[in-house]
Each structure stands twice: as structure tokens, then as C-alpha cells.
GROMACS .gro file of C-alpha atoms in nm:
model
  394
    1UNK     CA    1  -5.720   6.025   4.500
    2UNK     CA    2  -5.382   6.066   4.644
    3UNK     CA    3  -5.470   5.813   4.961
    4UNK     CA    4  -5.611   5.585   4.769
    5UNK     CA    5  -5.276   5.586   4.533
    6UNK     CA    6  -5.007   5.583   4.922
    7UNK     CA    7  -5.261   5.350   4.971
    8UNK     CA    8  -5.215   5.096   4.719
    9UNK     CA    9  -4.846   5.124   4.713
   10UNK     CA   10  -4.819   5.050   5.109
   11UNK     CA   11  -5.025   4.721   5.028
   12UNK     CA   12  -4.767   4.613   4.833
   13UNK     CA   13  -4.500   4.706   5.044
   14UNK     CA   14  -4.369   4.333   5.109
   15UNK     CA   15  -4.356   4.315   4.721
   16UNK     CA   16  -4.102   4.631   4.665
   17UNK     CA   17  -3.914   4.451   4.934
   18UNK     CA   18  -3.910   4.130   4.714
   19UNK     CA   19  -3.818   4.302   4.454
   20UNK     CA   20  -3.531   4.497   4.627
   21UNK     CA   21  -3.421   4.227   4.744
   22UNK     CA   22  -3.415   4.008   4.440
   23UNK     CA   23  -3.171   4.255   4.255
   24UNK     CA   24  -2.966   4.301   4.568
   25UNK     CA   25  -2.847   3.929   4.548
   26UNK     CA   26  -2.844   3.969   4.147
   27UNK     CA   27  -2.638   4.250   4.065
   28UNK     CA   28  -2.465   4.377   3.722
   29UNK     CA   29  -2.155   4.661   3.713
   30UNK     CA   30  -2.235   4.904   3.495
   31UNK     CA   31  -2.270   4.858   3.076
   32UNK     CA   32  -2.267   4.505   3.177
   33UNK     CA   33  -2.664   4.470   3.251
   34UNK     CA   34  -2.870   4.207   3.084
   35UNK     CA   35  -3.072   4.001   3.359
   36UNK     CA   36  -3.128   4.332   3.524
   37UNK     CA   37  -3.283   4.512   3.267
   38UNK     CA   38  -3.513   4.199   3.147
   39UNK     CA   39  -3.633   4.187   3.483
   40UNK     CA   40  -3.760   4.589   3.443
   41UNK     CA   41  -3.921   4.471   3.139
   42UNK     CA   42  -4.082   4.195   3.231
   43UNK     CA   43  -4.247   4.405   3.530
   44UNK     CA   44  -4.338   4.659   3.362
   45UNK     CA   45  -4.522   4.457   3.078
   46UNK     CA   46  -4.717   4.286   3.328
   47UNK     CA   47  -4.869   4.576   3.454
   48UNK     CA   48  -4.992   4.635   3.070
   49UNK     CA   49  -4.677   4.944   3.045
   50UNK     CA   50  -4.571   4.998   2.726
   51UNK     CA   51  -4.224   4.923   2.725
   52UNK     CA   52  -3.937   4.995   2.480
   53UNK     CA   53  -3.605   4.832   2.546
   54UNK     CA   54  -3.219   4.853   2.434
   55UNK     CA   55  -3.238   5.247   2.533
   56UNK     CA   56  -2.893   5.428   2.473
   57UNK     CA   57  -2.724   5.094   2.545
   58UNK     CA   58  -2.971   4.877   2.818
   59UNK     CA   59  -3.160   5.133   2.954
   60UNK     CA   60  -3.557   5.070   2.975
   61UNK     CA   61  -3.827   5.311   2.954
   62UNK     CA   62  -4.206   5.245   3.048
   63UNK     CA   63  -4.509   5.448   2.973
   64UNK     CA   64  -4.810   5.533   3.072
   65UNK     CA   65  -5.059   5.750   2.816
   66UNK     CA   66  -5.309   5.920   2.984
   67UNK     CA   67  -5.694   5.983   2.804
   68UNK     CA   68  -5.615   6.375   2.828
   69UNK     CA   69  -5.441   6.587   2.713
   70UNK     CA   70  -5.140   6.739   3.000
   71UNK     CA   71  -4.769   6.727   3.089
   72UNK     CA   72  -4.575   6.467   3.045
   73UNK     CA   73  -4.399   6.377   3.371
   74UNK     CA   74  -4.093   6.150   3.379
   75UNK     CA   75  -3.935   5.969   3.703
   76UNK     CA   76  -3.573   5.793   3.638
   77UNK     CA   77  -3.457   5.533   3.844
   78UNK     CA   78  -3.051   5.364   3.847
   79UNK     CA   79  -2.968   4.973   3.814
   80UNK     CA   80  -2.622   4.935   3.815
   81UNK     CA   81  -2.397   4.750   4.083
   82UNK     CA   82  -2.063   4.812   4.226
   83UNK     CA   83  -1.718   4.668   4.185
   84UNK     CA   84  -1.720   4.569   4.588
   85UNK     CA   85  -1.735   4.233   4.733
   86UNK     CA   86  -2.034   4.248   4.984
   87UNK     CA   87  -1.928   4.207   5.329
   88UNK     CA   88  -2.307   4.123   5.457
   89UNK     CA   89  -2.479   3.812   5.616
   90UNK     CA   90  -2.783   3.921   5.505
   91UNK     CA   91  -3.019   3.664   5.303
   92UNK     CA   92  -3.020   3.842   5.000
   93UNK     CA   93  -2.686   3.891   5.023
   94UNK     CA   94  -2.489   3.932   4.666
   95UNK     CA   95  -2.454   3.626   4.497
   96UNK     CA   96  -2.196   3.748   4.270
   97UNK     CA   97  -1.874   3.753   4.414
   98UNK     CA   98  -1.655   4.132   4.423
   99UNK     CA   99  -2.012   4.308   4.269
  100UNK     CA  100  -2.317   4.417   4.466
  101UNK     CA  101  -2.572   4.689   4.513
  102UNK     CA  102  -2.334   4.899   4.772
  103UNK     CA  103  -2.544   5.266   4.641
  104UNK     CA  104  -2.931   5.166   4.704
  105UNK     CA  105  -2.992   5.138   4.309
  106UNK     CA  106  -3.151   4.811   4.383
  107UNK     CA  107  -3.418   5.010   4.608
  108UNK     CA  108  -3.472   5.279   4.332
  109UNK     CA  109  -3.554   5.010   4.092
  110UNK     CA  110  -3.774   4.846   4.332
  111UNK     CA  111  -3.960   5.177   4.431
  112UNK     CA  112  -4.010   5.291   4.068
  113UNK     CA  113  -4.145   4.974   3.950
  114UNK     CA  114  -4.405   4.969   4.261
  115UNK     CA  115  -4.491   5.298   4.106
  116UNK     CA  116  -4.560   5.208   3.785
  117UNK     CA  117  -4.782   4.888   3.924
  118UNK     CA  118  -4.993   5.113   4.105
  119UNK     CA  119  -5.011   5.380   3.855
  120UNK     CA  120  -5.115   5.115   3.601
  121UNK     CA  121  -5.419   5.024   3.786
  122UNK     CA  122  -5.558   5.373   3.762
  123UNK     CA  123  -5.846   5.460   3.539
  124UNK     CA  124  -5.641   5.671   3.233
  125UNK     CA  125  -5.927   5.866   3.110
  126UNK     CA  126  -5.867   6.065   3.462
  127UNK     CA  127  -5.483   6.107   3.412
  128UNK     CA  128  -5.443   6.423   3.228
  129UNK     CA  129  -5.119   6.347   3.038
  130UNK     CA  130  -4.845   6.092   3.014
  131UNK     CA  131  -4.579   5.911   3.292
  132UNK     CA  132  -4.247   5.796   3.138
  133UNK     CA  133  -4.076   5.572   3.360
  134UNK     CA  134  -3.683   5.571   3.355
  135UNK     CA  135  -3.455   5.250   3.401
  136UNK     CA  136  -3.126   5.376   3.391
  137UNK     CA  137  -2.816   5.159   3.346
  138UNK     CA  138  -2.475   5.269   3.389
  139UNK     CA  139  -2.492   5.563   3.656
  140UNK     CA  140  -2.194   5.471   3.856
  141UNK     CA  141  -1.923   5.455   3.554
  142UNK     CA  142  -1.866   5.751   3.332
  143UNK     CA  143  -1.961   5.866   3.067
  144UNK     CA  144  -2.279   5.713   3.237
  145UNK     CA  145  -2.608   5.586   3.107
  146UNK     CA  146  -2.842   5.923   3.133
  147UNK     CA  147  -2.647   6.074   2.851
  148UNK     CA  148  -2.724   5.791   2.607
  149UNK     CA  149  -3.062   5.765   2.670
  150UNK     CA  150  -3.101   6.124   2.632
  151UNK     CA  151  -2.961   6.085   2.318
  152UNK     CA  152  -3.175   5.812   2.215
  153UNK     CA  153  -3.482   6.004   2.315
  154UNK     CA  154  -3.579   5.919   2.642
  155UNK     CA  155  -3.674   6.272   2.747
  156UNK     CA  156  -3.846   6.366   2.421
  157UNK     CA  157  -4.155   6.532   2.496
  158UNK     CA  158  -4.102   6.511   2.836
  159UNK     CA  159  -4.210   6.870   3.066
  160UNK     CA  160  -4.047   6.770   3.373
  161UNK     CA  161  -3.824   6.470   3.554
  162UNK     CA  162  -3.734   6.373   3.887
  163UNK     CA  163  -3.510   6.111   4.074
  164UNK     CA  164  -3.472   6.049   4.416
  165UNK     CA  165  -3.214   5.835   4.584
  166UNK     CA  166  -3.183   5.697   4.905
  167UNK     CA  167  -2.942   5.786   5.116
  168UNK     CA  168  -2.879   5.661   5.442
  169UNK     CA  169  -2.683   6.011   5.566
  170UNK     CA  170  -3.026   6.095   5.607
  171UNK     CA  171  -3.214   5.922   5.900
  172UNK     CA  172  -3.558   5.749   5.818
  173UNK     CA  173  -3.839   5.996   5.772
  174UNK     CA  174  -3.660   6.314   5.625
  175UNK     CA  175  -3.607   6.370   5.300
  176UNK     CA  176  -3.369   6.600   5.199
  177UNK     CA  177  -3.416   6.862   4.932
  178UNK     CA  178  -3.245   7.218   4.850
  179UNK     CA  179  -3.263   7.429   4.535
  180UNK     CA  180  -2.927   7.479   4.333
  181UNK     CA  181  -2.664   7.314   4.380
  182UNK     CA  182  -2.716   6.951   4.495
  183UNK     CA  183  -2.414   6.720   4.326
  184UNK     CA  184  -2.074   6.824   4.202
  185UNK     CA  185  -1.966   6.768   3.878
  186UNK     CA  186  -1.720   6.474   3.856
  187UNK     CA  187  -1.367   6.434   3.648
  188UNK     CA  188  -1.116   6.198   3.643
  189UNK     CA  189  -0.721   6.231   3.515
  190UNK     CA  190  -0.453   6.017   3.454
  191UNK     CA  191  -0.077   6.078   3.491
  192UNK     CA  192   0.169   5.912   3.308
  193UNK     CA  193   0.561   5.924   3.386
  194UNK     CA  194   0.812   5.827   3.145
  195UNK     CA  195   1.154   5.847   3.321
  196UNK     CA  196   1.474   5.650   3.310
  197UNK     CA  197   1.515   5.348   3.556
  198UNK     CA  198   1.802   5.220   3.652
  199UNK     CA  199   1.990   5.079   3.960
  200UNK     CA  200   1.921   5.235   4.280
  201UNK     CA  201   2.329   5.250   4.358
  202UNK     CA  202   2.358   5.463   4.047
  203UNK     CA  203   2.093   5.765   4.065
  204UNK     CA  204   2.279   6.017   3.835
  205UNK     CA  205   2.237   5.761   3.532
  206UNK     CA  206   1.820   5.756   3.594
  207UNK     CA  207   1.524   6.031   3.577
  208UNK     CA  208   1.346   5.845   3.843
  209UNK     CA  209   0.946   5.845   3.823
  210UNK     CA  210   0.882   5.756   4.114
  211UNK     CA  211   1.057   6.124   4.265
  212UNK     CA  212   0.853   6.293   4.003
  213UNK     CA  213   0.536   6.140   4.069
  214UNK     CA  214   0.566   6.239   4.472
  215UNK     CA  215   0.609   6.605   4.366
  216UNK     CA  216   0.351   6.622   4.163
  217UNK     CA  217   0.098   6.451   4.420
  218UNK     CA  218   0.260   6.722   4.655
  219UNK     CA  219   0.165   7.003   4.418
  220UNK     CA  220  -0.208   6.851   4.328
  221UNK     CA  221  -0.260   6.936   4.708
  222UNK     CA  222  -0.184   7.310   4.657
  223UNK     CA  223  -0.436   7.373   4.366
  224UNK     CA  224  -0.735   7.364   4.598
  225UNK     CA  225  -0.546   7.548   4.904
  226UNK     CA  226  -0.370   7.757   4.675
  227UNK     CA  227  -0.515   7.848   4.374
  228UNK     CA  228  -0.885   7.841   4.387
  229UNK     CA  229  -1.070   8.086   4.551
  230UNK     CA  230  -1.154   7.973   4.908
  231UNK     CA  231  -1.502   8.080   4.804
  232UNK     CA  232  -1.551   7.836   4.588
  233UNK     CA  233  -1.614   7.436   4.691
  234UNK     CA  234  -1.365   7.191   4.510
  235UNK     CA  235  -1.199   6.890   4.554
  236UNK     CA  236  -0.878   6.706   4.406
  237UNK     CA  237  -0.792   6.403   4.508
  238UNK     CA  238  -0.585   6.134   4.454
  239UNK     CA  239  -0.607   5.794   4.477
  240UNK     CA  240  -0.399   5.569   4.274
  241UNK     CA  241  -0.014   5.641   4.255
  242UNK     CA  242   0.161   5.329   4.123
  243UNK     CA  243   0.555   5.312   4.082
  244UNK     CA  244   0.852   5.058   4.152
  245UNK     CA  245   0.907   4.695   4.118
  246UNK     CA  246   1.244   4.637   4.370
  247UNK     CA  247   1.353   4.813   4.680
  248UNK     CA  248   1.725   4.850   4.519
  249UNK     CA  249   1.575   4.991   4.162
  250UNK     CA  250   1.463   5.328   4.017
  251UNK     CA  251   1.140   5.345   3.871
  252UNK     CA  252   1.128   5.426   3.544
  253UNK     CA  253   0.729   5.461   3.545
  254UNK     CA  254   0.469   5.612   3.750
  255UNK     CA  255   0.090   5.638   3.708
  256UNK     CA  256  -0.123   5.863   3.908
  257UNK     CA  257  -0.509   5.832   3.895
  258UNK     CA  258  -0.719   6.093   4.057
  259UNK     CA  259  -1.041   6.280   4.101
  260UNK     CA  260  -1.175   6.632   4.055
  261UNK     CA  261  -1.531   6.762   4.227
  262UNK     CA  262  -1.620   7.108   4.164
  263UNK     CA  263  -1.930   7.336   4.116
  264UNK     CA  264  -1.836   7.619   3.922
  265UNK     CA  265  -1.789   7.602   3.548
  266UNK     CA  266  -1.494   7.830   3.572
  267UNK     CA  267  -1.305   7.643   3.889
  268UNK     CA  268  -1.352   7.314   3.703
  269UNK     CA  269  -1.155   7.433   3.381
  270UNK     CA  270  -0.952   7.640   3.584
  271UNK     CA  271  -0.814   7.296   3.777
  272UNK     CA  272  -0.768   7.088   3.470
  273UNK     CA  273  -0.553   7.388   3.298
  274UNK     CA  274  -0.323   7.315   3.662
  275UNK     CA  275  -0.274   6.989   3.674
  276UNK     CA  276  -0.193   7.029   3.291
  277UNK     CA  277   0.052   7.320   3.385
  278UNK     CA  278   0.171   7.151   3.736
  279UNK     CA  279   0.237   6.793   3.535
  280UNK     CA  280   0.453   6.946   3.244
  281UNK     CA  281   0.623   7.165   3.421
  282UNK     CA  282   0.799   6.938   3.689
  283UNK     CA  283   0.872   6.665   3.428
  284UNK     CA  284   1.017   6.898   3.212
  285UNK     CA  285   1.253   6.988   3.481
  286UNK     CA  286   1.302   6.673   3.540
  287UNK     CA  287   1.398   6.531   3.198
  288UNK     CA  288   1.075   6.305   3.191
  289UNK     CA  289   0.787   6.243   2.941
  290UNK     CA  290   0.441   6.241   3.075
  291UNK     CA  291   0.096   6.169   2.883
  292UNK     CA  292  -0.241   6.277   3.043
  293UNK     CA  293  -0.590   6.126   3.023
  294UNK     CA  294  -0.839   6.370   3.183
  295UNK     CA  295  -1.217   6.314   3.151
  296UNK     CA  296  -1.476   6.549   3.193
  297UNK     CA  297  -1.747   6.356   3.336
  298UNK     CA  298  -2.120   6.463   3.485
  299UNK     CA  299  -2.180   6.818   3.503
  300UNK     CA  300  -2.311   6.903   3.849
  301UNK     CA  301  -2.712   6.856   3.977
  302UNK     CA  302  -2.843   7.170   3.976
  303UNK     CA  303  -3.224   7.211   4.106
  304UNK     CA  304  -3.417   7.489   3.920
  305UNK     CA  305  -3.598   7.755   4.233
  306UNK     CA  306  -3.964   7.704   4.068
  307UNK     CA  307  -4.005   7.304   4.051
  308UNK     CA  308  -3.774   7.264   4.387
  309UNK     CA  309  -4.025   7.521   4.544
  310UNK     CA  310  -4.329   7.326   4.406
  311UNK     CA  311  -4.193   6.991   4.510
  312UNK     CA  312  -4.158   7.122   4.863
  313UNK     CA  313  -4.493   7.198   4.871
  314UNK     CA  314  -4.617   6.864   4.733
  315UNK     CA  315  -4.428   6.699   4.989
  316UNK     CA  316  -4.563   6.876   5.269
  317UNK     CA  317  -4.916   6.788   5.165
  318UNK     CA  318  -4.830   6.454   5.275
  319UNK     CA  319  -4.555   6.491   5.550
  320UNK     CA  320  -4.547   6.735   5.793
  321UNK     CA  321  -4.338   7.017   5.784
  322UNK     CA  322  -3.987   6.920   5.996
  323UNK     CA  323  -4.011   6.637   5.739
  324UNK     CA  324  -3.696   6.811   5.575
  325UNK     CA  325  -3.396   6.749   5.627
  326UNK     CA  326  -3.119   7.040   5.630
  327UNK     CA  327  -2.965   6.866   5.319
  328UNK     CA  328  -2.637   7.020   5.200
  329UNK     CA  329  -2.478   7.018   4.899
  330UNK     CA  330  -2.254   6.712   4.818
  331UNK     CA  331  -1.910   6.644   4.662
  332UNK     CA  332  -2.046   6.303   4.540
  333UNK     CA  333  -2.176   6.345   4.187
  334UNK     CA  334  -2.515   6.178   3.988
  335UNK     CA  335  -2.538   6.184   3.618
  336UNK     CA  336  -2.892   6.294   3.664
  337UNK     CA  337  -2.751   6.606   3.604
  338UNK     CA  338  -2.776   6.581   3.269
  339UNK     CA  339  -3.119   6.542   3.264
  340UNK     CA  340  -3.180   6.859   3.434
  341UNK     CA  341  -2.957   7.024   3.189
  342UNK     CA  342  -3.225   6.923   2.877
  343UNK     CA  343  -3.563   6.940   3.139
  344UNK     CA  344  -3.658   7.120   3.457
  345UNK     CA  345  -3.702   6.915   3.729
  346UNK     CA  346  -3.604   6.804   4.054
  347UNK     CA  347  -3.316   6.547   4.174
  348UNK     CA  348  -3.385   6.515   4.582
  349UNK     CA  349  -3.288   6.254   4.852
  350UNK     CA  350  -3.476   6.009   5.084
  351UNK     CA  351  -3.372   5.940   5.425
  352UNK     CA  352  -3.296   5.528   5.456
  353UNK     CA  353  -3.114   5.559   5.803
  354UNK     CA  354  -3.300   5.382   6.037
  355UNK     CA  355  -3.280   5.272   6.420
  356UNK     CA  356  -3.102   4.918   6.277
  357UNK     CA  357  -2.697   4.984   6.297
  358UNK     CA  358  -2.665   4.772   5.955
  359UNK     CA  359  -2.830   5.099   5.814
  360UNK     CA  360  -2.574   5.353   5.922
  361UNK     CA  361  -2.304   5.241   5.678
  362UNK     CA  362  -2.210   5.483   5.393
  363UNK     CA  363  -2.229   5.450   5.061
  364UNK     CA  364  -2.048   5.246   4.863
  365UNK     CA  365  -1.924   5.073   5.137
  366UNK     CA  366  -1.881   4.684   5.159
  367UNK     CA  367  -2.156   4.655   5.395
  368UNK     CA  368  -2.419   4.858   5.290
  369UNK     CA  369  -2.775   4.828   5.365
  370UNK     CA  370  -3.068   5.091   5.398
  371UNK     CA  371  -3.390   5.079   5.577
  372UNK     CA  372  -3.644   4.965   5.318
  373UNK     CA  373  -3.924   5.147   5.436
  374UNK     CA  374  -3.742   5.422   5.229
  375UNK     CA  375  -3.901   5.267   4.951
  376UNK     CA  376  -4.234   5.398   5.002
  377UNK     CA  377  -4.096   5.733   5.072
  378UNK     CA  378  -3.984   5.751   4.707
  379UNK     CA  379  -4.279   5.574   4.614
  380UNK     CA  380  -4.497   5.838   4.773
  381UNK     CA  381  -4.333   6.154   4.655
  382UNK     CA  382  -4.332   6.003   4.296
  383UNK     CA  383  -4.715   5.960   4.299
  384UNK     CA  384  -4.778   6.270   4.506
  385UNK     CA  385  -4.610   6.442   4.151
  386UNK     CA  386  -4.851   6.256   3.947
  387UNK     CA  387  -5.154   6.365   4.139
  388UNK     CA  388  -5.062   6.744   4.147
  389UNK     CA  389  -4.953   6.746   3.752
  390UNK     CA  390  -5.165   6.489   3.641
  391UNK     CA  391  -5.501   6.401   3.835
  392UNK     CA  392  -5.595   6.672   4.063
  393UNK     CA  393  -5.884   6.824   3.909
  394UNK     CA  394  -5.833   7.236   3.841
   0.00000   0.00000   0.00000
């Protein structure tokens, strides 16, 4: 059964590209989707899926009811754009100027909906329990998409999800895939400084900001180096400091804007509680008011031992056994994660590197492009699940 399902999904290879490439020149930024999602529908009711729209804000969810009783097994694909202006000559370049598909959620979409087609064509008195099919918007902006669908039931009754994304660290062919640890989670602060301004001739009159601010970039630097245990993977960065209008005056404001990546539970709380500590404590010394924004976004991807192990050996029913790639964990986060915090599951990546140098560009990057044949990688994998869960007989 499962040849005749790689099968059917290679025929209609030239029609994932299509689709691809149909969203690539059409893309929405995140909690701003409306063609996109219409689109998902439209597919998906074609193939005669049962489709329910509007889903924690635009997400889409398919389904597929099988004539026996089993698992259910969901797959979750992203939609959302970028806020980058594509930098590509490419015929399906963006047609939306400063937004395009700079991540490869274009190809998930693509690959999950050539799923779905060739799942609908199967006979459903054989399929021994149900496929849900998750159309995610919003992945690339927290608070994210997953959590509102979540919340509007998208994983109700649902044994066990998965989500693949392409990734074109990976070269063509391997597919990368670990247990634990996969994504970090993902926070974001801001850092207000109220100080005095005043003229730059006369610095005993001001509290200048902009001093402040450097300090405490300085001191953000130190957390990781100084206070977490080396041990333990984290990240602080920042990447916004804003301050100053004149060469000749003081600033009386400064905003910082910065990022936190961590693994750990513990090092993430322990980080916010220094910036807090680091931020109120120099502009208190320095006569200055400050007010701070931090957001706790995604928790990090974690992949459960049992389903990663049974993945792995899915997979290597189909592809041979280098197929693997020596994936390592990344500081890049996925709001996946908090799917696999209310279902097991698995959350693994699909090479899209190939020979073609308009594929080695990295993510998020104004030039972006992937090696479509990635697409029936996913596709593969995704069906391979379905026929070990769902058709094989026992």
C-alpha cells in the first residue's frame, strides 16, 4: 500500500510545485491571512475533506474519517509570510512588495495539501482511524497561531501529531531528526529609558539615556558568559537599541528590543529575573525611569524517545539508513512546541539544500529558495505515518 500511496504523490509532483509556487508569489504576514487560508479550503474541499474554517483566528483544519475504528493521527503545516522584501528573480517571485515566503511555509502548505489529495483517494473502509490535517496561520509572530487552535480544539481527540519543515541547512536527501530537544523556547523584552535630555554642552543638567542604555547592552552580554551555567545552551541578544535625535543633544530616551533562546525551564526564568535586576539597578543609579515589556513566547520543541524512535524506523522503511542527518539542536524556535506539550508526537526536519546555489541561502533571508523536491520528502514521511498507524494490516 505504501508504494502505491509515494506513488501517487510523485505523480503529482508538478502540482505541489504549482501550488508552492502559487503561495510563494501570494504571501500574507502573520494574523493577516485571508486569500491564503481560502485557498487551503478550497483544496481541501475538492478532494471531498471535510473542512472547518476560522480555527483560533484563520487557521484551517481538514479531515479524513476512516471506516474503522484506530488513532487519530494529525499532521500541521505553517502559512504565514515574512516582513522581507524578496530579493529573487525567480517567476514566482513575491508579488507583494516588503512580504514573502523567506521560511519554506509556502512548501509545507503545498506538501500537506498533496497529502491530503492523495489520502482522499484511498478506499476509507481500509483506514483504521482518522487524519486531521493542520493549516496553521501565524507561526512566525508570537503569541503564534498553534496556541489558538489548540484552544479552539484542533487537537481534540487527536493520539499523535507531527510537522516537518524544510530546511535548507540540511542538503537534499537527509532528513534530520533527534529526540529531545529540537527548538529553543523564544522571548522577547523591551527596555524603556526615561532620562533627562538636554544640551550636549551642559551634561551635569541631563540623566542621559543614551549612556544608560550602552551599559545595560554591555551588561545583557554578561548574563550568558556570566551567570548561566556554561552547561546550559542560551542566548540573549540584542537587536534594536534606539536613542538620539542631534549630534550636539542628550537623549532623553532609549529603547532596547531584544531576544532570549533558552532550553531549560529554570535558565529561562533565571534570565528574565536579570535583565529585570540588571535594568533597575543601573537606572536607579543613574536617576532614570525605565518600563519593561518582556514576553514569554513558545516553549521549546521537545521530541518524546518512543514516537522519535518509531518515526526513525518508519523512515528507514523507505530511505536507507545514512538518510539521517546528524541534526542538532537549534536556537531558532517553532510554536509547534505547543502541540507536543498537549500530544506526543514528533516535530523533524527535511533537507531542501540542493546542488542549485539559489538553495543554499538561510532562512529568513531576502533570497530564499529551497529545492522543491523536498516536498515529496515531507509528503512521503507524512503518508509513511499513515500507513504504519493507520493501514498496515496487524
Amino acid at each position: 500500500m505504501i508504494k502505491e500511496l509515494h506513488r501517487s504523490l510523485m505523480e503529482q509532483f508538478e502540482l505541489l510545485v504549482s501550488w508552492r509556487r502559487y503561495l510563494h508569489r501570494h504571501p500574507e504576514l502573520s494574523f493577516q491571512e485571508e486569500n491564503t487560508p481560502k485557498f487551503i479550503a478550497e483544496k481541501l474541499s475538492s478532494f471531498g475533506i471535510e473542512v472547518k474554517t476560522g480555527i483560533g483566528g484563520n487557521g484551517v483544519i481538514g479531515m479524513i474519517k476512516g471506516g474503522k475504528e484506530g488513532k487519530t493521527i494529525a499532521f500541521r503545516a505553517d502559512f504565514d509570510a515574512l516582513p522581507i522584501h524578496e530579493e529573487n528573480d525567480s517567476p514566482y517571485r513575491s508579488s507583494v512588495k516588503g512580504v514573502m515566503h523567506a521560511c519554506g511555509h509556502d512548501g509545507h502548505t503545498a506538501a500537506l495539501l498533496g497529502v491530503a489529495k492523495v489520502l482522499s483517494e484511498i478506499d476509507r473502509s481500509r483506514l483504521k482511524g482518522n487524519i486531521v490535517f493542520i493549516f496553521q496561520h501565524a507561526e512566525e509572530k508570537p503569541p503564534g497561531g498553534a496556541k489558538f487552535m489548540i484552544e479552539d480544539g484542533c487537537l481534540d481527540d487527536v493520539d499523535l501529531v507531527f510537522g516537518a519543515h524544510v530546511s535548507t541547512d540540511i542538503p537534499y536527501g537527509k532528513i534530520g531528526l533527534r529526540e529531545g530537544p529540537v527548538m529553543a523556547a523564544v522571548d522577547a523584552f523591551t527596555i524603556q529609558i526615561k532620562g533627562k535630555g538636554g544640551h550636549g554642552a551642559r551634561p551635569h543638567e541631563t540623566v542621559d539615556a543614551l549612556v544608560i542604555g550602552s551599559q545595560i547592552v554591555n551588561y545583557l552580554q554578561q548574563i550568558v558568559s556570566r551567570r548561566v551555567n556554561p552547561i546550559d545552551s542560551a542566548v540573549v541578544t540584542v537587536g534594536v537599541f534606539q536613542a538620539g535625535t542631534a549630534f550636539n543633544v542628550i537623549a532623553e530616551n532609549a529603547r532596547i528590543e531584544g531576544t532570549v533562546r533558552t532550553f531549560n525551564p529554570n535558565v529561562r526564568k533565571q534570565i528574565e529575573e536579570e535583565i529585570r535586576a540588571i535594568v533597575q539597578g543601573l537606572c536607579q543609579a543613574s536617576h532614570a525611569s525605565y518600563e519593561i515589556d518582556y514576553l514569554n513566547g513558545y516553549p521549546p520543541v521537545i521530541n518524546p524517545r518512543n514516537e522519535t524512535e518509531q518515526l526513525r524506523a518508519i523512515i528507514s522503511e523507505t530511505y536507507a539508513s545514512d538518510c539521517f542527518y546528524n541534526y542538532q539542536p537549534s536556537m531558532g524556535a517553532e510554536d509547534f512546541a505547543y502541540y507536543l506539550k498537549h500530544k506526543p508526537g514528533v516535530y523533524f526536519h527535511v533537507g531542501a539544500r540542493g546542488d542549485d546555489p539559489k538553495t543554499h541561502y538561510p532562512h529568513h533571508h531576502p533570497r530564499f529558495d529551497f529545492d522543491e523536491r523536498a516536498l515529496l520528502v515531507s509528503g512521503k514521511i507524512f503518508l509513511s505515518i499513515v500507513n504504519h498507524y493507520l493501514l498496515q494490516k496487524k
